[in-house]
PDB file of C-alpha atoms and ligand atoms in Angstrom:
ATOM      1  CA  MET E   1     -77.012-257.302 -26.000  1.00 93.00           C
ATOM      2  CA  ASN E   2     -76.781-254.598 -23.329  1.00 97.00           C
ATOM      3  CA  LEU E   3     -73.218-253.496 -22.665  1.00 98.00           C
ATOM      4  CA  ILE E   4     -71.464-251.032 -20.401  1.00 98.00           C
ATOM      5  CA  PHE E   5     -68.092-249.525 -21.355  1.00 98.00           C
ATOM      6  CA  LEU E   6     -66.147-248.486 -18.300  1.00 97.00           C
ATOM      7  CA  GLY E   7     -62.841-246.632 -18.144  1.00 96.00           C
ATOM      8  CA  ALA E   8     -61.036-243.436 -17.239  1.00 95.00           C
ATOM      9  CA  PRO E   9     -61.635-240.302 -19.299  1.00 93.00           C
ATOM     10  CA  GLY E  10     -59.577-240.693 -22.452  1.00 90.00           C
ATOM     11  CA  ALA E  11     -59.276-244.478 -22.175  1.00 93.00           C
ATOM     12  CA  GLY E  12     -61.063-244.771 -25.502  1.00 91.00           C
ATOM     13  CA  LYS E  13     -64.553-245.810 -24.415  1.00 93.00           C
ATOM     14  CA  GLY E  14     -66.268-243.452 -26.804  1.00 91.00           C
ATOM     15  CA  THR E  15     -64.068-244.362 -29.773  1.00 90.00           C
ATOM     16  CA  GLN E  16     -64.565-248.074 -29.174  1.00 95.00           C
ATOM     17  CA  ALA E  17     -68.292-247.636 -28.550  1.00 95.00           C
ATOM     18  CA  GLU E  18     -68.647-245.924 -31.952  1.00 92.00           C
ATOM     19  CA  ILE E  19     -66.821-248.804 -33.668  1.00 94.00           C
ATOM     20  CA  VAL E  20     -68.508-251.655 -31.814  1.00 94.00           C
ATOM     21  CA  CYS E  21     -72.012-250.227 -32.216  1.00 93.00           C
ATOM     22  CA  ASP E  22     -71.580-250.298 -36.017  1.00 92.00           C
ATOM     23  CA  LYS E  23     -70.421-253.912 -35.866  1.00 93.00           C
ATOM     24  CA  LEU E  24     -73.245-255.058 -33.580  1.00 94.00           C
ATOM     25  CA  GLY E  25     -75.961-252.825 -35.021  1.00 95.00           C
ATOM     26  CA  ILE E  26     -76.938-251.350 -31.655  1.00 96.00           C
ATOM     27  CA  PRO E  27     -76.728-247.691 -30.608  1.00 97.00           C
ATOM     28  CA  ALA E  28     -73.900-246.287 -28.506  1.00 96.00           C
ATOM     29  CA  ILE E  29     -75.280-244.047 -25.809  1.00 97.00           C
ATOM     30  CA  SER E  30     -72.873-241.461 -24.435  1.00 96.00           C
ATOM     31  CA  THR E  31     -74.180-239.518 -21.458  1.00 96.00           C
ATOM     32  CA  GLY E  32     -71.302-237.058 -21.990  1.00 94.00           C
ATOM     33  CA  ASN E  33     -72.490-236.352 -25.560  1.00 93.00           C
ATOM     34  CA  MET E  34     -76.108-236.060 -24.440  1.00 95.00           C
ATOM     35  CA  LEU E  35     -75.137-233.629 -21.683  1.00 96.00           C
ATOM     36  CA  ARG E  36     -73.026-231.519 -24.070  1.00 92.00           C
ATOM     37  CA  GLU E  37     -76.024-231.437 -26.407  1.00 92.00           C
ATOM     38  CA  ALA E  38     -78.257-230.337 -23.518  1.00 94.00           C
ATOM     39  CA  VAL E  39     -75.783-227.582 -22.627  1.00 94.00           C
ATOM     40  CA  LYS E  40     -75.694-226.405 -26.237  1.00 91.00           C
ATOM     41  CA  ASN E  41     -79.483-226.308 -26.423  1.00 95.00           C
ATOM     42  CA  GLY E  42     -79.810-224.587 -23.049  1.00 95.00           C
ATOM     43  CA  THR E  43     -82.268-227.142 -21.660  1.00 94.00           C
ATOM     44  CA  PRO E  44     -82.879-227.189 -17.866  1.00 93.00           C
ATOM     45  CA  ALA E  45     -80.656-230.269 -17.535  1.00 92.00           C
ATOM     46  CA  GLY E  46     -77.973-228.528 -19.589  1.00 94.00           C
ATOM     47  CA  LEU E  47     -78.098-225.392 -17.454  1.00 94.00           C
ATOM     48  CA  ALA E  48     -77.744-227.472 -14.311  1.00 93.00           C
ATOM     49  CA  ALA E  49     -74.869-229.491 -15.756  1.00 95.00           C
ATOM     50  CA  LYS E  50     -72.670-226.918 -17.476  1.00 95.00           C
ATOM     51  CA  GLU E  51     -70.633-225.567 -14.592  1.00 94.00           C
ATOM     52  CA  ARG E  52     -69.850-229.000 -13.187  1.00 94.00           C
ATOM     53  CA  MET E  53     -68.869-230.363 -16.588  1.00 93.00           C
ATOM     54  CA  ASP E  54     -66.514-227.463 -17.270  1.00 91.00           C
ATOM     55  CA  LYS E  55     -64.763-228.135 -13.965  1.00 91.00           C
ATOM     56  CA  GLY E  56     -64.579-231.868 -14.622  1.00 91.00           C
ATOM     57  CA  ASP E  57     -66.959-232.736 -11.775  1.00 94.00           C
ATOM     58  CA  LEU E  58     -69.772-235.225 -12.156  1.00 96.00           C
ATOM     59  CA  VAL E  59     -73.255-234.010 -12.937  1.00 97.00           C
ATOM     60  CA  PRO E  60     -75.764-234.928 -10.171  1.00 96.00           C
ATOM     61  CA  ASP E  61     -77.106-238.481 -10.397  1.00 96.00           C
ATOM     62  CA  ASP E  62     -80.776-237.495 -10.708  1.00 94.00           C
ATOM     63  CA  ILE E  63     -80.129-235.404 -13.826  1.00 95.00           C
ATOM     64  CA  VAL E  64     -78.030-238.028 -15.596  1.00 97.00           C
ATOM     65  CA  ILE E  65     -80.322-240.892 -14.592  1.00 96.00           C
ATOM     66  CA  GLY E  66     -83.321-238.968 -15.958  1.00 95.00           C
ATOM     67  CA  ILE E  67     -81.626-238.354 -19.312  1.00 95.00           C
ATOM     68  CA  LEU E  68     -80.476-241.973 -19.589  1.00 97.00           C
ATOM     69  CA  LYS E  69     -83.864-243.409 -18.696  1.00 96.00           C
ATOM     70  CA  ASP E  70     -85.585-241.425 -21.472  1.00 95.00           C
ATOM     71  CA  ARG E  71     -82.937-242.443 -23.977  1.00 96.00           C
ATOM     72  CA  ILE E  72     -83.042-246.205 -23.401  1.00 96.00           C
ATOM     73  CA  ALA E  73     -86.842-246.136 -23.583  1.00 95.00           C
ATOM     74  CA  GLN E  74     -86.547-245.193 -27.267  1.00 96.00           C
ATOM     75  CA  ASP E  75     -87.272-247.687 -30.027  1.00 96.00           C
ATOM     76  CA  ASP E  76     -83.737-248.127 -31.337  1.00 96.00           C
ATOM     77  CA  CYS E  77     -82.672-249.559 -27.967  1.00 96.00           C
ATOM     78  CA  LYS E  78     -85.005-252.561 -28.229  1.00 94.00           C
ATOM     79  CA  ASN E  79     -82.252-254.938 -29.399  1.00 94.00           C
ATOM     80  CA  GLY E  80     -79.614-253.609 -27.064  1.00 96.00           C
ATOM     81  CA  PHE E  81     -77.250-250.717 -26.539  1.00 98.00           C
ATOM     82  CA  ILE E  82     -73.785-249.744 -25.404  1.00 98.00           C
ATOM     83  CA  LEU E  83     -73.586-247.376 -22.466  1.00 98.00           C
ATOM     84  CA  ASP E  84     -70.549-245.109 -22.712  1.00 97.00           C
ATOM     85  CA  GLY E  85     -69.944-243.041 -19.586  1.00 96.00           C
ATOM     86  CA  PHE E  86     -72.855-244.421 -17.588  1.00 98.00           C
ATOM     87  CA  PRO E  87     -72.990-245.595 -14.840  1.00 98.00           C
ATOM     88  CA  ARG E  88     -70.270-243.459 -13.282  1.00 98.00           C
ATOM     89  CA  THR E  89     -71.220-243.975  -9.643  1.00 97.00           C
ATOM     90  CA  VAL E  90     -72.461-246.972  -7.681  1.00 97.00           C
ATOM     91  CA  GLU E  91     -75.749-245.081  -7.190  1.00 97.00           C
ATOM     92  CA  GLN E  92     -76.187-244.861 -10.975  1.00 98.00           C
ATOM     93  CA  ALA E  93     -75.482-248.596 -11.314  1.00 98.00           C
ATOM     94  CA  GLU E  94     -78.153-249.303  -8.705  1.00 97.00           C
ATOM     95  CA  ALA E  95     -80.594-247.001 -10.497  1.00 96.00           C
ATOM     96  CA  LEU E  96     -80.054-248.995 -13.688  1.00 96.00           C
ATOM     97  CA  GLU E  97     -80.952-252.189 -11.854  1.00 96.00           C
ATOM     98  CA  LYS E  98     -84.044-250.579 -10.377  1.00 96.00           C
ATOM     99  CA  MET E  99     -85.151-249.639 -13.907  1.00 94.00           C
ATOM    100  CA  GLY E 100     -85.066-253.372 -14.652  1.00 94.00           C
ATOM    101  CA  VAL E 101     -82.256-253.029 -17.197  1.00 94.00           C
ATOM    102  CA  LYS E 102     -80.321-256.290 -17.554  1.00 95.00           C
ATOM    103  CA  ILE E 103     -76.662-255.818 -18.428  1.00 97.00           C
ATOM    104  CA  ASP E 104     -74.891-258.644 -20.249  1.00 96.00           C
ATOM    105  CA  LYS E 105     -71.301-257.486 -19.929  1.00 97.00           C
ATOM    106  CA  VAL E 106     -69.210-254.673 -18.567  1.00 98.00           C
ATOM    107  CA  ILE E 107     -66.094-253.970 -20.620  1.00 98.00           C
ATOM    108  CA  GLU E 108     -63.419-252.035 -18.789  1.00 97.00           C
ATOM    109  CA  ILE E 109     -60.837-250.351 -21.017  1.00 97.00           C
ATOM    110  CA  SER E 110     -57.712-249.916 -18.956  1.00 97.00           C
ATOM    111  CA  VAL E 111     -55.002-247.375 -19.809  1.00 95.00           C
ATOM    112  CA  PRO E 112     -52.264-246.019 -17.499  1.00 91.00           C
ATOM    113  CA  ASP E 113     -52.603-242.406 -16.287  1.00 87.00           C
ATOM    114  CA  GLU E 114     -49.500-241.123 -18.153  1.00 87.00           C
ATOM    115  CA  LYS E 115     -51.020-242.171 -21.441  1.00 91.00           C
ATOM    116  CA  ILE E 116     -54.394-240.731 -20.525  1.00 91.00           C
ATOM    117  CA  ILE E 117     -52.970-237.261 -20.023  1.00 89.00           C
ATOM    118  CA  ALA E 118     -51.215-237.315 -23.408  1.00 87.00           C
ATOM    119  CA  ARG E 119     -54.334-238.597 -25.115  1.00 88.00           C
ATOM    120  CA  LEU E 120     -56.689-236.025 -23.672  1.00 90.00           C
ATOM    121  CA  SER E 121     -54.475-233.113 -24.648  1.00 90.00           C
ATOM    122  CA  GLY E 122     -54.710-234.169 -28.307  1.00 92.00           C
ATOM    123  CA  ARG E 123     -58.383-235.041 -28.258  1.00 92.00           C
ATOM    124  CA  ARG E 124     -60.823-233.029 -30.360  1.00 95.00           C
ATOM    125  CA  VAL E 125     -64.588-233.401 -30.692  1.00 93.00           C
ATOM    126  CA  CYS E 126     -67.109-232.399 -33.323  1.00 95.00           C
ATOM    127  CA  GLU E 127     -69.411-229.558 -32.265  1.00 92.00           C
ATOM    128  CA  GLY E 128     -72.107-230.903 -34.547  1.00 92.00           C
ATOM    129  CA  CYS E 129     -72.363-234.665 -34.019  1.00 91.00           C
ATOM    130  CA  GLY E 130     -70.049-235.318 -31.067  1.00 89.00           C
ATOM    131  CA  ALA E 131     -67.692-237.626 -32.989  1.00 90.00           C
ATOM    132  CA  SER E 132     -64.279-237.819 -31.366  1.00 89.00           C
ATOM    133  CA  TYR E 133     -60.884-237.378 -32.992  1.00 93.00           C
ATOM    134  CA  HIS E 134     -57.265-237.160 -31.953  1.00 92.00           C
ATOM    135  CA  MET E 135     -54.659-234.851 -33.500  1.00 93.00           C
ATOM    136  CA  GLU E 136     -52.178-237.722 -33.661  1.00 89.00           C
ATOM    137  CA  TYR E 137     -54.040-241.045 -33.481  1.00 87.00           C
ATOM    138  CA  LYS E 138     -57.242-240.227 -35.309  1.00 90.00           C
ATOM    139  CA  PRO E 139     -56.987-236.975 -37.262  1.00 95.00           C
ATOM    140  CA  THR E 140     -59.814-235.566 -39.363  1.00 97.00           C
ATOM    141  CA  LYS E 141     -59.314-235.801 -43.143  1.00 98.00           C
ATOM    142  CA  THR E 142     -59.547-232.007 -43.425  1.00 97.00           C
ATOM    143  CA  GLU E 143     -57.999-230.103 -40.547  1.00 96.00           C
ATOM    144  CA  GLY E 144     -60.574-228.895 -38.029  1.00 96.00           C
ATOM    145  CA  ILE E 145     -63.574-230.304 -39.934  1.00 97.00           C
ATOM    146  CA  CYS E 146     -65.600-233.388 -38.932  1.00 98.00           C
ATOM    147  CA  ASP E 147     -65.370-236.293 -41.423  1.00 97.00           C
ATOM    148  CA  SER E 148     -68.935-237.389 -40.841  1.00 96.00           C
ATOM    149  CA  CYS E 149     -70.933-234.132 -40.630  1.00 97.00           C
ATOM    150  CA  GLY E 150     -68.661-231.288 -41.764  1.00 97.00           C
ATOM    151  CA  ALA E 151     -69.060-229.259 -38.563  1.00 97.00           C
ATOM    152  CA  LYS E 152     -66.162-227.704 -36.657  1.00 97.00           C
ATOM    153  CA  VAL E 153     -63.903-229.912 -34.530  1.00 97.00           C
ATOM    154  CA  VAL E 154     -62.745-228.305 -31.267  1.00 95.00           C
ATOM    155  CA  GLN E 155     -61.005-229.027 -27.976  1.00 94.00           C
ATOM    156  CA  ARG E 156     -63.368-229.606 -25.057  1.00 89.00           C
ATOM    157  CA  VAL E 157     -63.020-227.107 -22.181  1.00 88.00           C
ATOM    158  CA  ASP E 158     -62.629-230.032 -19.808  1.00 90.00           C
ATOM    159  CA  ASP E 159     -59.716-231.458 -21.816  1.00 91.00           C
ATOM    160  CA  LYS E 160     -57.486-228.576 -20.694  1.00 88.00           C
ATOM    161  CA  PRO E 161     -54.572-229.924 -18.541  1.00 86.00           C
ATOM    162  CA  GLU E 162     -55.767-228.472 -15.191  1.00 85.00           C
ATOM    163  CA  THR E 163     -59.173-230.066 -15.568  1.00 91.00           C
ATOM    164  CA  VAL E 164     -57.839-233.417 -16.753  1.00 91.00           C
ATOM    165  CA  LEU E 165     -56.132-234.107 -13.419  1.00 91.00           C
ATOM    166  CA  SER E 166     -59.279-233.428 -11.455  1.00 90.00           C
ATOM    167  CA  ARG E 167     -61.295-235.668 -13.823  1.00 92.00           C
ATOM    168  CA  LEU E 168     -58.841-238.502 -13.208  1.00 93.00           C
ATOM    169  CA  GLU E 169     -59.224-237.954  -9.468  1.00 94.00           C
ATOM    170  CA  THR E 170     -63.013-237.999  -9.782  1.00 95.00           C
ATOM    171  CA  TYR E 171     -62.732-241.203 -11.783  1.00 96.00           C
ATOM    172  CA  ARG E 172     -60.613-242.892  -9.128  1.00 95.00           C
ATOM    173  CA  GLU E 173     -62.862-241.815  -6.330  1.00 97.00           C
ATOM    174  CA  LYS E 174     -66.365-242.209  -7.757  1.00 97.00           C
ATOM    175  CA  THR E 175     -66.224-244.459 -10.817  1.00 97.00           C
ATOM    176  CA  ALA E 176     -63.376-246.939 -10.252  1.00 97.00           C
ATOM    177  CA  PRO E 177     -65.355-248.656  -7.423  1.00 98.00           C
ATOM    178  CA  LEU E 178     -67.718-249.885 -10.152  1.00 98.00           C
ATOM    179  CA  LYS E 179     -65.014-252.331 -11.259  1.00 97.00           C
ATOM    180  CA  GLY E 180     -65.343-254.257  -7.993  1.00 97.00           C
ATOM    181  CA  TYR E 181     -69.106-253.856  -8.069  1.00 98.00           C
ATOM    182  CA  TYR E 182     -69.410-255.590 -11.458  1.00 98.00           C
ATOM    183  CA  GLU E 183     -66.575-258.024 -10.826  1.00 97.00           C
ATOM    184  CA  ASN E 184     -68.496-259.383  -7.840  1.00 97.00           C
ATOM    185  CA  LYS E 185     -71.421-260.004 -10.159  1.00 96.00           C
ATOM    186  CA  GLY E 186     -69.139-261.882 -12.588  1.00 96.00           C
ATOM    187  CA  MET E 187     -69.838-259.335 -15.344  1.00 97.00           C
ATOM    188  CA  LEU E 188     -66.513-257.561 -15.713  1.00 97.00           C
ATOM    189  CA  LYS E 189     -64.100-258.071 -18.616  1.00 97.00           C
ATOM    190  CA  THR E 190     -60.945-255.983 -18.770  1.00 97.00           C
ATOM    191  CA  VAL E 191     -59.371-254.934 -22.050  1.00 97.00           C
ATOM    192  CA  ILE E 192     -55.925-253.316 -22.078  1.00 97.00           C
ATOM    193  CA  GLY E 193     -56.137-250.212 -24.274  1.00 96.00           C
ATOM    194  CA  GLN E 194     -53.595-250.420 -27.115  1.00 94.00           C
ATOM    195  CA  ASP E 195     -51.854-247.606 -28.977  1.00 89.00           C
ATOM    196  CA  GLU E 196     -53.665-248.494 -32.190  1.00 90.00           C
ATOM    197  CA  ILE E 197     -57.433-248.006 -32.137  1.00 91.00           C
ATOM    198  CA  ALA E 198     -57.967-251.078 -34.346  1.00 95.00           C
ATOM    199  CA  ASP E 199     -55.986-253.287 -31.961  1.00 96.00           C
ATOM    200  CA  THR E 200     -58.148-252.232 -29.023  1.00 96.00           C
ATOM    201  CA  SER E 201     -61.260-252.900 -31.139  1.00 96.00           C
ATOM    202  CA  LYS E 202     -60.155-256.477 -31.769  1.00 97.00           C
ATOM    203  CA  LEU E 203     -59.638-257.078 -28.062  1.00 97.00           C
ATOM    204  CA  THR E 204     -62.916-255.362 -27.227  1.00 97.00           C
ATOM    205  CA  LEU E 205     -64.920-257.464 -29.686  1.00 96.00           C
ATOM    206  CA  ALA E 206     -63.226-260.610 -28.394  1.00 97.00           C
ATOM    207  CA  ALA E 207     -64.164-259.656 -24.821  1.00 97.00           C
ATOM    208  CA  ILE E 208     -67.789-259.077 -25.869  1.00 96.00           C
ATOM    209  CA  GLU E 209     -68.026-262.375 -27.738  1.00 92.00           C
ATOM    210  CA  GLY E 210     -66.000-264.476 -25.315  1.00 82.00           C
TER     211      GLY E 210
HETATM  212  P1  LIG J   1     -64.884-238.532 -20.467  1.00 63.63           P
HETATM  213  O1  LIG J   1     -65.222-239.975 -20.413  1.00 63.63           O
HETATM  214  O2  LIG J   1     -63.843-238.251 -21.459  1.00 63.63           O
HETATM  215  O3  LIG J   1     -64.630-237.921 -19.133  1.00 63.63           O
HETATM  216  P2  LIG J   1     -67.654-237.790 -21.093  1.00 63.63           P
HETATM  217  O4  LIG J   1     -67.959-237.176 -22.386  1.00 63.63           O
HETATM  218  O5  LIG J   1     -68.109-239.180 -20.854  1.00 63.63           O
HETATM  219  O6  LIG J   1     -66.081-237.681 -20.987  1.00 63.63           O
HETATM  220  O7  LIG J   1     -68.197-236.885 -19.895  1.00 63.63           O
HETATM  221  C1  LIG J   1     -67.954-235.498 -19.824  1.00 63.63           C
HETATM  222  C2  LIG J   1     -68.533-234.911 -18.554  1.00 63.63           C
HETATM  223  O8  LIG J   1     -69.955-235.103 -18.550  1.00 63.63           O
HETATM  224  C3  LIG J   1     -68.061-235.550 -17.255  1.00 63.63           C
HETATM  225  O9  LIG J   1     -66.850-234.984 -16.781  1.00 63.63           O
HETATM  226  C4  LIG J   1     -69.244-235.239 -16.331  1.00 63.63           C
HETATM  227  O10 LIG J   1     -69.219-233.909 -15.884  1.00 63.63           O
HETATM  228  C5  LIG J   1     -70.438-235.388 -17.244  1.00 63.63           C
HETATM  229  N1  LIG J   1     -70.995-236.764 -17.228  1.00 63.63           N
HETATM  230  C6  LIG J   1     -71.049-237.645 -18.280  1.00 63.63           C
HETATM  231  N2  LIG J   1     -71.620-238.791 -17.913  1.00 63.63           N
HETATM  232  C7  LIG J   1     -71.936-238.667 -16.605  1.00 63.63           C
HETATM  233  C8  LIG J   1     -72.533-239.515 -15.642  1.00 63.63           C
HETATM  234  N3  LIG J   1     -72.933-240.767 -15.946  1.00 63.63           N
HETATM  235  N4  LIG J   1     -72.707-239.045 -14.379  1.00 63.63           N
HETATM  236  C9  LIG J   1     -72.312-237.803 -14.040  1.00 63.63           C
HETATM  237  N5  LIG J   1     -71.738-236.946 -14.886  1.00 63.63           N
HETATM  238  C10 LIG J   1     -71.541-237.360 -16.160  1.00 63.63           C
HETATM  239 ZN1  LIG J   2     -69.596-234.225 -36.798  1.00 63.63          ZN
END
């Protein structure tokens, strides 16, 4: 099963992808996490991406497409995968088709803007493994320390309030058109993001199975 999770920054794509991938036994692939990893390691892709990511702008299609292509060619993707944060432009969606990747379903997680802003301000991520947390909705067991790998949990530079607004704008302009794109292909399922993570998971799994 090849799935795409679509939604504004902070809608909960990553959180749901982590939960659903465990249930389905397929990897969740987050281009955001891969890019942050590339930045941390100072790879050429990371160097090219850093400034744009910090500002909340999209990284150029060719860089992201290259990273994604290498990742889905790996062995663990044979039985399927969840794409979290890719495609983010119509050009990226077309590139996926050109690679011959067949997508079974596109799950859009929809959350109103007011809630998004509150969520992003409380979001924290693990520097080590990329796991995501929230000060209020999904706190770590020990303050500031990742439950799964023990590394430090920090706020992303692009989760600062000034950057959040420009990320929402970028989403509306560049990524939201993908809803119509996949709806026309009869692939889109919309899930309304709930306040409780577990409630959204139930709806998400139902949308995948239904
Ligand atoms: P969020 O969904 O919360 O915005 P991500 O972790 O998915 O966060 O992405 C963080 C940043 O990484 C984006 O703002 C963008 O700069 C870059 N990025 C991630 N995925 C893509 C993509 N598919 N195309 C272009 N840029 C991307
Ligand atoms: Zn971790």
